[in-house]
mmCIF file of C-alpha atoms in Angstrom:
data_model
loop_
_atom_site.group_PDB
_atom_site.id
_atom_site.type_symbol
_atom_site.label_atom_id
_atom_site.label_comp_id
_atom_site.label_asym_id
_atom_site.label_seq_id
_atom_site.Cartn_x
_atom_site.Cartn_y
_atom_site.Cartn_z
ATOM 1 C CA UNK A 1 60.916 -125.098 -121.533
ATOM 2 C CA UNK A 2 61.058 -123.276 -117.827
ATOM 3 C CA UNK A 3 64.113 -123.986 -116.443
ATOM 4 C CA UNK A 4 64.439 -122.815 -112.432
ATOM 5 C CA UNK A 5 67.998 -123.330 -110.805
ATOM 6 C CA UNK A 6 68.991 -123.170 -107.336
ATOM 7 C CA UNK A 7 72.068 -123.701 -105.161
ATOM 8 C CA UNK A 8 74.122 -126.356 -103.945
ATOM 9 C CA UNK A 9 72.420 -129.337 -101.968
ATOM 10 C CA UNK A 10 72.181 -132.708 -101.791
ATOM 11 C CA UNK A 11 69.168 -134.803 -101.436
ATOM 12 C CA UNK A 12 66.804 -132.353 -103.346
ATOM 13 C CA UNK A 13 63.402 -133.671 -103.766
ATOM 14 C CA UNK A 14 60.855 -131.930 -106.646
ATOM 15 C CA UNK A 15 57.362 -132.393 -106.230
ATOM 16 C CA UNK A 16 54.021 -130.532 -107.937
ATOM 17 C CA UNK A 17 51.933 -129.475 -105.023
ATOM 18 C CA UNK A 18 48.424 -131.454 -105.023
ATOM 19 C CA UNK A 19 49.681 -134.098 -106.809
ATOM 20 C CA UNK A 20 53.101 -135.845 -107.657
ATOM 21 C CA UNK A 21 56.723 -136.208 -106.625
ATOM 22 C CA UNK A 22 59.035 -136.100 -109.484
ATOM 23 C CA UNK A 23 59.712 -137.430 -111.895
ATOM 24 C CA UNK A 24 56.443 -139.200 -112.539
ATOM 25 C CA UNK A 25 55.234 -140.953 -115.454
ATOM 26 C CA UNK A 26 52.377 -138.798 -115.666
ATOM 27 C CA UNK A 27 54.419 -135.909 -116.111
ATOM 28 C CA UNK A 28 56.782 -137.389 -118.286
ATOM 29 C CA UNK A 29 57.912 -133.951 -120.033
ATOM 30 C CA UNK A 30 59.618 -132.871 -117.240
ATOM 31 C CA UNK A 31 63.563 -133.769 -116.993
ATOM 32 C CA UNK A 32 65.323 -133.572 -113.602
ATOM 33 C CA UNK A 33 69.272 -132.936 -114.020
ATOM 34 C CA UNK A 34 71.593 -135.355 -112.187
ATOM 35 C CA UNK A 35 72.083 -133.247 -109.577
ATOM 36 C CA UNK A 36 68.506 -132.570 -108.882
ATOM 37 C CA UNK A 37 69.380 -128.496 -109.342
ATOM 38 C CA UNK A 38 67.908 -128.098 -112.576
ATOM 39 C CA UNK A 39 63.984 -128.492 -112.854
ATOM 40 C CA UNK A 40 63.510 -128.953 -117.211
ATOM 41 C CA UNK A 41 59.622 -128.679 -119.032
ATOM 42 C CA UNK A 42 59.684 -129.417 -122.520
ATOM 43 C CA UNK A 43 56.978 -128.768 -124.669
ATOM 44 C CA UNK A 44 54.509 -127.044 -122.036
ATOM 45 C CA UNK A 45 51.370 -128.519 -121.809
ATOM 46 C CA UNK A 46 47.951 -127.941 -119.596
ATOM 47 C CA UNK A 47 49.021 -130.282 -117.222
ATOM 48 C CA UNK A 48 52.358 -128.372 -116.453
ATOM 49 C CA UNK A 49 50.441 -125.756 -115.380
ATOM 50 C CA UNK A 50 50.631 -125.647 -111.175
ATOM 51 C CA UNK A 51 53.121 -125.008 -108.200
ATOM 52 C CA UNK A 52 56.291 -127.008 -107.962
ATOM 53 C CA UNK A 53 58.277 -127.273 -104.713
ATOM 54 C CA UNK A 54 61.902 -128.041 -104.069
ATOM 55 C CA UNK A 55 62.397 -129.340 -100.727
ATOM 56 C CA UNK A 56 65.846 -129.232 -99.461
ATOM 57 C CA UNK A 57 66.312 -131.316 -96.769
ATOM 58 C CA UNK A 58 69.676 -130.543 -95.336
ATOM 59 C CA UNK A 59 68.505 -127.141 -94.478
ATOM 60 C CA UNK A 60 64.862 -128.148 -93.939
ATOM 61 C CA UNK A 61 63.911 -125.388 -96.383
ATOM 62 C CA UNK A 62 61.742 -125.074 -99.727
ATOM 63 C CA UNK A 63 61.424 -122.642 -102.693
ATOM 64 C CA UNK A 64 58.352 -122.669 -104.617
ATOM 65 C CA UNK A 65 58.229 -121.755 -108.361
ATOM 66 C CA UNK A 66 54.407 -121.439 -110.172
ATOM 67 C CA UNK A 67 54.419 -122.104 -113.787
ATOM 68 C CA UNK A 68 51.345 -120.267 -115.455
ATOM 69 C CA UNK A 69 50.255 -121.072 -118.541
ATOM 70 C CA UNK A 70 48.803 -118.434 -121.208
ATOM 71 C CA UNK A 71 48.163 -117.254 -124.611
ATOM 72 C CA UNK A 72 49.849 -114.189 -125.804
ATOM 73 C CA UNK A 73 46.834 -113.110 -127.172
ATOM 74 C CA UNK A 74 43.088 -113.764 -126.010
ATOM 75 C CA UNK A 75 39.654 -112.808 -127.540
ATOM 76 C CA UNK A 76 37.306 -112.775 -124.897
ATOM 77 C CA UNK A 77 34.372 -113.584 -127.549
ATOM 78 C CA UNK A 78 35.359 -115.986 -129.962
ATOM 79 C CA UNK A 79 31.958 -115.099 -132.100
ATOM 80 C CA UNK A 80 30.272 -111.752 -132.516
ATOM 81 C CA UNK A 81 26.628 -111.402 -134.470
ATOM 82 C CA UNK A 82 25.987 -108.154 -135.791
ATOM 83 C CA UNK A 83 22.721 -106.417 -137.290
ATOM 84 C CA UNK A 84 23.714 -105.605 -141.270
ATOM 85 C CA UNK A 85 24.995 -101.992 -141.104
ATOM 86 C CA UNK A 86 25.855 -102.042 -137.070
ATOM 87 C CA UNK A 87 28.913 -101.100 -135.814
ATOM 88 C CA UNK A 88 31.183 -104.084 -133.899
ATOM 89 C CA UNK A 89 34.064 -103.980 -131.696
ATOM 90 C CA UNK A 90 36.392 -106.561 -131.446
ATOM 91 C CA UNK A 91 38.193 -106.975 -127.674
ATOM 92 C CA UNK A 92 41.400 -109.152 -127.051
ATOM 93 C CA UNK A 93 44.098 -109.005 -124.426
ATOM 94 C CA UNK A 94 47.254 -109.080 -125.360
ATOM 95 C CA UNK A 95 49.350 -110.824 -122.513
ATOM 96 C CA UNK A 96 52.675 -110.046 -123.641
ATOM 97 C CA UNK A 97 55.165 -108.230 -121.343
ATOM 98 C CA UNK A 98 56.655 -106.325 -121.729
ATOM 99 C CA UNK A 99 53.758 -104.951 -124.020
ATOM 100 C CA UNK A 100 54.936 -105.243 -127.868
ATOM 101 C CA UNK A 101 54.921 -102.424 -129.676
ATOM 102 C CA UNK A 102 52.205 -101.512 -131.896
ATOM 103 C CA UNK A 103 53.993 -102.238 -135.046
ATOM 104 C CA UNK A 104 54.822 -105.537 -133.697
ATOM 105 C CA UNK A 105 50.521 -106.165 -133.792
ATOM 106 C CA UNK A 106 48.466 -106.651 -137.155
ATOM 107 C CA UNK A 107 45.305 -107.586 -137.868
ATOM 108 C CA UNK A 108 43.939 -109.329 -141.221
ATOM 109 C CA UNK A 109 40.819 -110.311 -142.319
ATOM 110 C CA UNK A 110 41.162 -114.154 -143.182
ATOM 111 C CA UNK A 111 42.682 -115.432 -145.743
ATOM 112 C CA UNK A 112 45.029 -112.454 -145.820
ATOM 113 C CA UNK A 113 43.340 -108.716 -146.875
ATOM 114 C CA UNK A 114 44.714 -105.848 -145.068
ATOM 115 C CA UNK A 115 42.311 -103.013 -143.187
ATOM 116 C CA UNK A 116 41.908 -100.248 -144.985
ATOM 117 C CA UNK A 117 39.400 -97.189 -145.178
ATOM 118 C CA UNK A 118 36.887 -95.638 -142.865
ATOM 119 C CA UNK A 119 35.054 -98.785 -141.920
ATOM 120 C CA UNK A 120 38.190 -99.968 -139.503
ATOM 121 C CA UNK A 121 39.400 -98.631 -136.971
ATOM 122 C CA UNK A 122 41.963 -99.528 -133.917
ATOM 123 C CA UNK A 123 42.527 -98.830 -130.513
ATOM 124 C CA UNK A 124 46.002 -96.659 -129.856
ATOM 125 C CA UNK A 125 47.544 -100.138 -128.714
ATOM 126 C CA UNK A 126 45.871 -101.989 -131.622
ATOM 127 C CA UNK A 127 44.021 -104.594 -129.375
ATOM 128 C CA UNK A 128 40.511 -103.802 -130.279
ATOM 129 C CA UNK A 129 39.315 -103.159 -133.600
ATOM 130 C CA UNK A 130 36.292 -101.657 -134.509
ATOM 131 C CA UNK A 131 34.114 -101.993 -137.947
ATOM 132 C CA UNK A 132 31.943 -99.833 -138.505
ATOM 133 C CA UNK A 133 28.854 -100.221 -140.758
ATOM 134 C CA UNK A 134 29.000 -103.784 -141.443
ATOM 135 C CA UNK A 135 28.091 -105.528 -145.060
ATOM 136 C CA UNK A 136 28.431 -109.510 -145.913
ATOM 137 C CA UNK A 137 31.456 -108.078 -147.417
ATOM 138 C CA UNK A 138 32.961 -107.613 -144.018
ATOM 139 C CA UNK A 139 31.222 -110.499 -142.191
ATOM 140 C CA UNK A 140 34.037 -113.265 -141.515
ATOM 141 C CA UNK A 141 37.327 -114.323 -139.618
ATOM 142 C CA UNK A 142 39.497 -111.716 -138.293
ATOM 143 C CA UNK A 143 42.811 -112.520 -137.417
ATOM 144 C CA UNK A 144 45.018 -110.401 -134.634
ATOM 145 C CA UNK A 145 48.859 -111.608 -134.578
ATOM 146 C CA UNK A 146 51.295 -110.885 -132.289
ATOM 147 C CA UNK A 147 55.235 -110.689 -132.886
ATOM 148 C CA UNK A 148 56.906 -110.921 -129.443
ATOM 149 C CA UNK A 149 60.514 -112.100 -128.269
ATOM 150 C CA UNK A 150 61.860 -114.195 -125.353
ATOM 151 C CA UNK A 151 65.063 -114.759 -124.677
ATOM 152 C CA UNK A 152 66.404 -113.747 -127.911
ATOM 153 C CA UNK A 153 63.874 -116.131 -129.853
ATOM 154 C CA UNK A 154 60.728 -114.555 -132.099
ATOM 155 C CA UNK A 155 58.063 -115.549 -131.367
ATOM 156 C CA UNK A 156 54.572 -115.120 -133.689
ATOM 157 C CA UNK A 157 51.157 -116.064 -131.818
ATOM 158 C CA UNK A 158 47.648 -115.255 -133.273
ATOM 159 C CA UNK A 159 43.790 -115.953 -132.555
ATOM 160 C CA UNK A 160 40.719 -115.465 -134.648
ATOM 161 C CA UNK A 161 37.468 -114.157 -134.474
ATOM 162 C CA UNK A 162 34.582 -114.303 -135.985
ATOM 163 C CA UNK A 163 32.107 -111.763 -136.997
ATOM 164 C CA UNK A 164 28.291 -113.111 -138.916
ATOM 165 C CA UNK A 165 25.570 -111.039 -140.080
ATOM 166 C CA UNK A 166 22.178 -111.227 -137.608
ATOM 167 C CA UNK A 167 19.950 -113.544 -139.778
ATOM 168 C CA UNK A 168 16.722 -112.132 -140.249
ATOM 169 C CA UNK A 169 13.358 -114.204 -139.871
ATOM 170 C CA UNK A 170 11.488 -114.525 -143.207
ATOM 171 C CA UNK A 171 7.834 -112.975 -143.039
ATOM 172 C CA UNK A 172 5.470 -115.115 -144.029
ATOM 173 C CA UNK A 173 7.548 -118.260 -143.135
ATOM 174 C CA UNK A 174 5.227 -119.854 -140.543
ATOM 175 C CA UNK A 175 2.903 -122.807 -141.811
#
């Protein structure tokens, strides 16, 4: 959950910019404390994502608080198709801060075999990987996970990429 606080008032009204006042049904994640100082999200979802304003209207003043949503880690190609033998490098972002360190960052290929040998290689801050020379052996899902904590809690986040060999068109296949 987000949880943004503010000070004493009366007569606090919560709304999400472009849309709702709260609460609202169609936000019905969000929990308001009894005093109206405590904005609540549980369970972040897509729609949370936006501006919410706290209008005070004793003082005639408002704070606003954005709630961004975003994966700790991000492949900007899901799917990469390489020529057998050709080299591929694999790019993600890792939106973590602060940044974790790089023991805190593995990758696997899928189910679970550890890179070894000359055919893998990794940026200094282990979000790219590179395979060089690649076989059917090493055509498949790659997994990059993240171990990252927030506010004392551990958190592990992954995504997965694949890599497929370039088919090649059969001579002699047309009719």
């Amino acid at each position: 959950g987000i949880n943004a606080e503010y000070g004493d008032s009366s007569e606090v009204e919560w709304t999400k910019l472009n849309s709702v006042t709260l609460p609202d049904e169609s936000l019905s994640n969000i929990d308001i404390s009894d005093d109206s100082l405590l904005l609540n999200i549980n369970n972040i979802a897509d729609q949370n994502a936006g501006v919410y304003a706290l209008y005070i209207p004793s003082t005639a003043t408002s704070e606003l608080v954005e709630v961004i949503l975003y994966s700790a880690v991000e492949a900007g190609q899901k799917y990469y198709i390489v020529e057998e033998g050709g080299d591929v490098t694999i790019e993600t972002t890792i939106n973590v801060v602060p940044a974790p360190a790089a023991d805190k960052i593995s990758w696997v290929k899928v189910p679970n075999k550890k890179l070894s040998g000359d055919k893998y290689e990794m940026s200094d801050d282990k979000s790219s990987l590179t395979i060089s020379g690649v076989t059917a052996e090493e055509a498949g899902t790659y997994r990059i996970s993240v171990e990252f904590e927030v506010d004392g809690k551990t958190y592990n986040k992954h995504t997965d990429v694949i890599v497929q060999l370039e088919e090649e068109e059969e001579e002699g296949a047309r009719m």
